[in-house]
Amino acid sequence: MVVIASHRNNYVKYTLPRETSLGRIKDPLPMDGSVITFSGPLFEGKLVSLTRDVNEKPPSDGNLMSNEDYFRNRSRQYQWSVQGRFKKRIRFDEVVTGQEFGRPFRNTPSTRIVKKGLHLLKHKLPETFECDLFSDKPRFEHPLLAGCQHFRVDRPEDIDEIPDSHFYGIGEDGNVMENTFLLGDVEVPDDGVARRKYFSKTSNLEKYHFETDFVYTFDFFSNFFAPYRHRLELTPFFSIDLIPYFNGYPLFMSMAKEKSSGKYLWATEIWHKRLLNHDEPPGRLAKFFVSDSSCTLDGDDKEN
């Protein structure tokens, strides 16, 4: 498994802390807590990513945890943080994250089962959640602030002395410390869970803008998707192999984009060697949910 700058945001320039290569794969991004700087048309800043079970040596000059320390006694499978500045003023509801696929899914469950599942999850999803899972280019997305677990806003002068290899506002537990004071509204909760709930409503998102004169930090982690194995690990005894479903298309590791223009602020993606064998059949349990028609939706003759 490697993580690289996404082919979908080739106008964003990423600068690695050191020269890297892995066979034919040029410049894989470090997954050991090393900081990557980047700059694009809409945003510039720095990015750090960690993945469970990836045995890379921790950086020696940063203030972030190693893989081993960060994931110890936690159920998290991967994590990423971004810290930086917007290059133009953008309203909160316009900055979204999620997943996008350039080819239709394979072996998809029936529409009835998917709709039933989304209905059951409705109370856990933000009202701004959008998905289209049965088109030629499936996607799902939601506002970044309704999804990231930790978020903070700082003044540039407060962090001017911070070196590129460090992140500002990191707690001893490795999490970004939530701080929404500079939004200037006491209605915005100051803890991550309540803030995500607050910004799950469109009416609240539309009140605020990302300004160019502040530094923003976004922190995201997932407990279920294990990139190293490319599986949803729902419990210690039950997991779902995702390779048979995504038609060889890579998942985003980290992503944010402007919804109206479709331009990415940043985007990195996960490549697993098993994606090359994406025509393998689903597991026995998954076959129970697969619709008959979906088995022919392989999309192998479609352009990437």
GROMACS .gro file of C-alpha atoms in nm:
model
  304
    1MET     CA    1   0.000   0.000   0.000
    2VAL     CA    2   0.117   0.352  -0.082
    3VAL     CA    3  -0.039   0.698  -0.058
    4ILE     CA    4   0.034   0.948  -0.334
    5ALA     CA    5  -0.083   1.290  -0.446
    6SER     CA    6  -0.408   1.228  -0.633
    7HIS     CA    7  -0.409   1.237  -1.012
    8ARG     CA    8  -0.731   1.437  -0.970
    9ASN     CA    9  -0.552   1.745  -0.832
   10ASN     CA   10  -0.243   1.777  -1.050
   11TYR     CA   11  -0.256   2.156  -1.010
   12VAL     CA   12  -0.167   2.125  -0.639
   13LYS     CA   13   0.209   2.104  -0.573
   14TYR     CA   14   0.327   1.882  -0.286
   15THR     CA   15   0.676   1.910  -0.139
   16LEU     CA   16   0.807   1.607   0.046
   17PRO     CA   17   1.040   1.634   0.346
   18ARG     CA   18   1.284   1.400   0.170
   19GLU     CA   19   1.327   1.229  -0.164
   20THR     CA   20   1.130   0.908  -0.182
   21SER     CA   21   1.063   0.638  -0.436
   22LEU     CA   22   0.918   0.288  -0.435
   23GLY     CA   23   0.984   0.088  -0.747
   24ARG     CA   24   0.787   0.244  -1.031
   25ILE     CA   25   0.588   0.462  -0.791
   26LYS     CA   26   0.740   0.808  -0.779
   27ASP     CA   27   0.724   1.009  -0.460
   28PRO     CA   28   0.491   0.811  -0.230
   29LEU     CA   29   0.384   1.029   0.061
   30PRO     CA   30   0.528   0.941   0.403
   31MET     CA   31   0.286   0.781   0.649
   32ASP     CA   32   0.504   0.819   0.957
   33GLY     CA   33   0.405   1.163   1.087
   34SER     CA   34   0.638   1.354   0.855
   35VAL     CA   35   0.493   1.686   0.740
   36ILE     CA   36   0.431   1.754   0.370
   37THR     CA   37   0.388   2.113   0.251
   38PHE     CA   38   0.159   2.189  -0.041
   39SER     CA   39   0.015   2.480  -0.237
   40GLY     CA   40  -0.272   2.509  -0.481
   41PRO     CA   41  -0.507   2.771  -0.626
   42LEU     CA   42  -0.740   2.768  -0.323
   43PHE     CA   43  -0.529   2.667  -0.022
   44GLU     CA   44  -0.171   2.634   0.098
   45GLY     CA   45  -0.045   2.462   0.406
   46LYS     CA   46   0.087   2.134   0.538
   47LEU     CA   47  -0.043   1.781   0.565
   48VAL     CA   48   0.042   1.484   0.783
   49SER     CA   49  -0.094   1.128   0.760
   50LEU     CA   50  -0.069   0.817   0.977
   51THR     CA   51  -0.184   0.461   0.908
   52ARG     CA   52  -0.205   0.166   1.142
   53ASP     CA   53   0.025  -0.129   1.064
   54VAL     CA   54   0.256   0.072   0.837
   55ASN     CA   55   0.604   0.022   0.979
   56GLU     CA   56   0.783   0.345   0.900
   57LYS     CA   57   1.035   0.515   1.123
   58PRO     CA   58   0.895   0.822   1.304
   59PRO     CA   59   1.030   1.166   1.213
   60SER     CA   60   1.303   1.297   1.440
   61ASP     CA   61   1.245   1.670   1.400
   62GLY     CA   62   0.866   1.708   1.433
   63ASN     CA   63   0.622   1.737   1.723
   64LEU     CA   64   0.378   1.470   1.601
   65MET     CA   65   0.336   1.115   1.726
   66SER     CA   66   0.474   0.809   1.552
   67ASN     CA   67   0.237   0.546   1.412
   68GLU     CA   68   0.305   0.319   1.707
   69ASP     CA   69   0.234   0.583   1.971
   70TYR     CA   70  -0.069   0.736   1.799
   71PHE     CA   71  -0.258   0.409   1.745
   72ARG     CA   72  -0.167   0.245   2.077
   73ASN     CA   73  -0.486   0.154   2.272
   74ARG     CA   74  -0.706   0.312   2.002
   75SER     CA   75  -0.943   0.160   1.749
   76ARG     CA   76  -0.846   0.417   1.483
   77GLN     CA   77  -0.720   0.284   1.151
   78TYR     CA   78  -0.586   0.600   0.986
   79GLN     CA   79  -0.558   0.972   1.044
   80TRP     CA   80  -0.475   1.293   0.859
   81SER     CA   81  -0.441   1.657   0.956
   82VAL     CA   82  -0.414   1.972   0.745
   83GLN     CA   83  -0.308   2.316   0.867
   84GLY     CA   84  -0.291   2.625   0.648
   85ARG     CA   85  -0.458   2.926   0.489
   86PHE     CA   86  -0.726   2.979   0.227
   87LYS     CA   87  -0.632   3.184  -0.078
   88LYS     CA   88  -0.985   3.306  -0.129
   89ARG     CA   89  -1.290   3.357   0.092
   90ILE     CA   90  -1.517   3.050   0.077
   91ARG     CA   91  -1.842   2.984   0.262
   92PHE     CA   92  -1.836   2.687   0.501
   93ASP     CA   93  -2.095   2.484   0.310
   94GLU     CA   94  -1.885   2.510  -0.007
   95VAL     CA   95  -1.589   2.309   0.130
   96VAL     CA   96  -1.673   1.940   0.117
   97THR     CA   97  -1.501   1.606   0.163
   98GLY     CA   98  -1.592   1.248   0.076
   99GLN     CA   99  -1.518   0.992  -0.196
  100GLU     CA  100  -1.547   1.004  -0.575
  101PHE     CA  101  -1.504   0.726  -0.827
  102GLY     CA  102  -1.431   0.752  -1.198
  103ARG     CA  103  -1.595   0.418  -1.277
  104PRO     CA  104  -1.917   0.245  -1.167
  105PHE     CA  105  -1.908   0.003  -0.876
  106ARG     CA  106  -1.894  -0.373  -0.927
  107ASN     CA  107  -2.096  -0.632  -0.734
  108THR     CA  108  -2.318  -0.364  -0.582
  109PRO     CA  109  -2.597  -0.455  -0.339
  110SER     CA  110  -2.951  -0.407  -0.462
  111THR     CA  111  -3.093  -0.054  -0.463
  112ARG     CA  112  -3.349  -0.162  -0.204
  113ILE     CA  113  -3.082  -0.272   0.043
  114VAL     CA  114  -2.873   0.043  -0.007
  115LYS     CA  115  -3.174   0.271   0.045
  116LYS     CA  116  -3.272   0.076   0.355
  117GLY     CA  117  -2.920   0.106   0.493
  118LEU     CA  118  -2.907   0.482   0.428
  119HIS     CA  119  -3.246   0.521   0.597
  120LEU     CA  120  -3.120   0.339   0.905
  121LEU     CA  121  -2.811   0.566   0.913
  122LYS     CA  122  -3.008   0.884   0.849
  123HIS     CA  123  -3.001   0.998   1.211
  124LYS     CA  124  -2.619   0.967   1.213
  125LEU     CA  125  -2.557   1.148   0.886
  126PRO     CA  126  -2.557   1.528   0.846
  127GLU     CA  127  -2.855   1.670   0.659
  128THR     CA  128  -2.601   1.796   0.405
  129PHE     CA  129  -2.482   1.441   0.322
  130GLU     CA  130  -2.515   1.365  -0.051
  131CYS     CA  131  -2.458   1.037  -0.230
  132ASP     CA  132  -2.507   0.879  -0.570
  133LEU     CA  133  -2.391   0.520  -0.554
  134PHE     CA  134  -2.541   0.375  -0.874
  135SER     CA  135  -2.423   0.620  -1.141
  136ASP     CA  136  -2.129   0.571  -1.379
  137LYS     CA  137  -1.929   0.794  -1.142
  138PRO     CA  138  -2.043   0.716  -0.788
  139ARG     CA  139  -1.977   0.966  -0.512
  140PHE     CA  140  -2.070   1.070  -0.161
  141GLU     CA  141  -1.980   1.394   0.011
  142HIS     CA  142  -2.056   1.621   0.304
  143PRO     CA  143  -1.921   1.952   0.437
  144LEU     CA  144  -1.572   1.920   0.582
  145LEU     CA  145  -1.675   2.079   0.912
  146ALA     CA  146  -1.953   1.825   0.958
  147GLY     CA  147  -1.703   1.542   0.929
  148CYS     CA  148  -1.361   1.630   1.070
  149GLN     CA  149  -1.324   1.526   1.434
  150HIS     CA  150  -1.115   1.825   1.542
  151PHE     CA  151  -1.097   2.181   1.412
  152ARG     CA  152  -0.929   2.502   1.517
  153VAL     CA  153  -0.876   2.859   1.396
  154ASP     CA  154  -0.564   3.064   1.474
  155ARG     CA  155  -0.409   3.397   1.388
  156PRO     CA  156  -0.102   3.372   1.162
  157GLU     CA  157   0.108   3.583   1.398
  158ASP     CA  158   0.054   3.327   1.675
  159ILE     CA  159   0.221   3.050   1.477
  160ASP     CA  160   0.478   3.236   1.266
  161GLU     CA  161   0.766   3.080   1.458
  162ILE     CA  162   0.644   2.724   1.411
  163PRO     CA  163   0.877   2.530   1.175
  164ASP     CA  164   0.737   2.343   0.876
  165SER     CA  165   0.803   2.012   1.051
  166HIS     CA  166   0.564   2.100   1.335
  167PHE     CA  167   0.188   2.145   1.373
  168TYR     CA  168   0.044   2.413   1.601
  169GLY     CA  169  -0.226   2.322   1.853
  170ILE     CA  170  -0.148   1.952   1.901
  171GLY     CA  171  -0.230   1.804   2.241
  172GLU     CA  172  -0.031   1.545   2.432
  173ASP     CA  173  -0.270   1.276   2.307
  174GLY     CA  174  -0.183   1.358   1.945
  175ASN     CA  175  -0.519   1.519   1.870
  176VAL     CA  176  -0.570   1.871   1.738
  177MET     CA  177  -0.710   2.081   2.022
  178GLU     CA  178  -1.048   2.223   1.923
  179ASN     CA  179  -1.066   2.604   1.919
  180THR     CA  180  -1.349   2.793   1.744
  181PHE     CA  181  -1.314   3.121   1.938
  182LEU     CA  182  -1.204   3.324   1.635
  183LEU     CA  183  -1.528   3.245   1.455
  184GLY     CA  184  -1.666   3.515   1.683
  185ASP     CA  185  -1.990   3.340   1.770
  186VAL     CA  186  -2.066   3.188   2.109
  187GLU     CA  187  -2.329   2.966   1.944
  188VAL     CA  188  -2.055   2.755   1.783
  189PRO     CA  189  -1.974   2.468   2.023
  190ASP     CA  190  -1.617   2.439   2.146
  191ASP     CA  191  -1.596   2.058   2.136
  192GLY     CA  192  -1.568   1.843   1.829
  193VAL     CA  193  -1.880   1.627   1.865
  194ALA     CA  194  -2.115   1.921   1.925
  195ARG     CA  195  -1.948   2.129   1.654
  196ARG     CA  196  -1.998   1.854   1.394
  197LYS     CA  197  -2.364   1.833   1.491
  198TYR     CA  198  -2.401   2.212   1.471
  199PHE     CA  199  -2.245   2.225   1.125
  200SER     CA  200  -2.451   1.931   0.999
  201LYS     CA  201  -2.725   2.188   0.929
  202THR     CA  202  -2.707   2.395   0.612
  203SER     CA  203  -2.851   2.701   0.786
  204ASN     CA  204  -2.556   2.707   1.027
  205LEU     CA  205  -2.291   2.646   0.762
  206GLU     CA  206  -2.420   2.936   0.552
  207LYS     CA  207  -2.348   3.186   0.830
  208TYR     CA  208  -1.969   3.155   0.812
  209HIS     CA  209  -1.680   3.186   0.568
  210PHE     CA  210  -1.325   3.057   0.565
  211GLU     CA  211  -1.127   3.382   0.565
  212THR     CA  212  -0.786   3.439   0.408
  213ASP     CA  213  -0.638   3.604   0.718
  214PHE     CA  214  -0.670   3.306   0.954
  215VAL     CA  215  -0.494   2.969   0.982
  216TYR     CA  216  -0.728   2.668   0.988
  217THR     CA  217  -0.652   2.318   1.112
  218PHE     CA  218  -0.860   2.012   1.025
  219ASP     CA  219  -0.809   1.670   1.186
  220PHE     CA  220  -0.979   1.353   1.064
  221PHE     CA  221  -0.958   0.986   1.163
  222SER     CA  222  -1.148   0.667   1.087
  223ASN     CA  223  -1.216   0.369   1.309
  224PHE     CA  224  -1.337   0.122   1.048
  225PHE     CA  225  -1.160   0.146   0.712
  226ALA     CA  226  -0.816  -0.018   0.732
  227PRO     CA  227  -0.609   0.111   0.435
  228TYR     CA  228  -0.330  -0.142   0.480
  229ARG     CA  229  -0.575  -0.430   0.423
  230HIS     CA  230  -0.830  -0.231   0.218
  231ARG     CA  231  -1.111  -0.362   0.436
  232LEU     CA  232  -1.392  -0.229   0.651
  233GLU     CA  233  -1.315  -0.380   0.991
  234LEU     CA  234  -1.645  -0.338   1.173
  235THR     CA  235  -1.562  -0.565   1.467
  236PRO     CA  236  -1.262  -0.785   1.558
  237PHE     CA  237  -1.458  -1.077   1.409
  238PHE     CA  238  -1.630  -0.920   1.108
  239SER     CA  239  -1.478  -0.730   0.817
  240ILE     CA  240  -1.565  -0.659   0.454
  241ASP     CA  241  -1.310  -0.674   0.174
  242LEU     CA  242  -1.363  -0.367  -0.047
  243ILE     CA  243  -1.148  -0.472  -0.343
  244PRO     CA  244  -1.433  -0.645  -0.537
  245TYR     CA  245  -1.653  -0.335  -0.531
  246PHE     CA  246  -1.460  -0.024  -0.639
  247ASN     CA  247  -1.362  -0.146  -0.984
  248GLY     CA  248  -0.990  -0.084  -0.934
  249TYR     CA  249  -1.040   0.282  -0.847
  250PRO     CA  250  -0.839   0.429  -0.557
  251LEU     CA  251  -0.996   0.577  -0.245
  252PHE     CA  252  -0.906   0.921  -0.121
  253MET     CA  253  -0.685   0.921   0.186
  254SER     CA  254  -0.751   1.291   0.244
  255MET     CA  255  -0.955   1.533   0.038
  256ALA     CA  256  -1.126   1.871   0.042
  257LYS     CA  257  -1.273   2.056  -0.254
  258GLU     CA  258  -1.477   2.362  -0.341
  259LYS     CA  259  -1.821   2.227  -0.430
  260SER     CA  260  -1.923   2.491  -0.686
  261SER     CA  261  -1.604   2.481  -0.894
  262GLY     CA  262  -1.503   2.120  -0.832
  263LYS     CA  263  -1.146   2.233  -0.761
  264TYR     CA  264  -0.959   2.047  -0.490
  265LEU     CA  265  -0.794   2.222  -0.198
  266TRP     CA  266  -0.592   1.905  -0.147
  267ALA     CA  267  -0.632   1.538  -0.238
  268THR     CA  268  -0.423   1.227  -0.168
  269GLU     CA  269  -0.521   0.873  -0.258
  270ILE     CA  270  -0.452   0.517  -0.148
  271TRP     CA  271  -0.311   0.262  -0.390
  272HIS     CA  272  -0.311  -0.102  -0.287
  273LYS     CA  273  -0.156  -0.377  -0.497
  274ARG     CA  274  -0.480  -0.572  -0.477
  275LEU     CA  275  -0.656  -0.301  -0.679
  276LEU     CA  276  -0.491  -0.462  -0.980
  277ASN     CA  277  -0.704  -0.772  -0.909
  278HIS     CA  278  -1.031  -0.585  -0.874
  279ASP     CA  279  -1.224  -0.848  -1.068
  280GLU     CA  280  -1.201  -1.096  -0.781
  281PRO     CA  281  -1.545  -1.203  -0.652
  282PRO     CA  282  -1.689  -1.076  -0.321
  283GLY     CA  283  -1.690  -1.294  -0.010
  284ARG     CA  284  -1.964  -1.541   0.068
  285LEU     CA  285  -2.157  -1.311   0.301
  286ALA     CA  286  -2.133  -1.017   0.061
  287LYS     CA  287  -2.273  -1.230  -0.224
  288PHE     CA  288  -2.599  -1.257  -0.029
  289PHE     CA  289  -2.654  -0.883  -0.072
  290VAL     CA  290  -2.538  -0.847  -0.433
  291SER     CA  291  -2.803  -0.773  -0.695
  292ASP     CA  292  -2.803  -0.989  -1.006
  293SER     CA  293  -2.773  -0.691  -1.239
  294SER     CA  294  -2.475  -0.544  -1.057
  295CYS     CA  295  -2.254  -0.838  -1.144
  296THR     CA  296  -2.234  -0.720  -1.504
  297LEU     CA  297  -2.153  -0.359  -1.412
  298ASP     CA  298  -1.779  -0.399  -1.436
  299GLY     CA  299  -1.701  -0.086  -1.637
  300ASP     CA  300  -1.379  -0.241  -1.769
  301ASP     CA  301  -1.436  -0.079  -2.109
  302LYS     CA  302  -1.477   0.272  -1.965
  303GLU     CA  303  -1.207   0.538  -1.960
  304ASN     CA  304  -1.036   0.608  -1.630
   0.00000   0.00000   0.00000
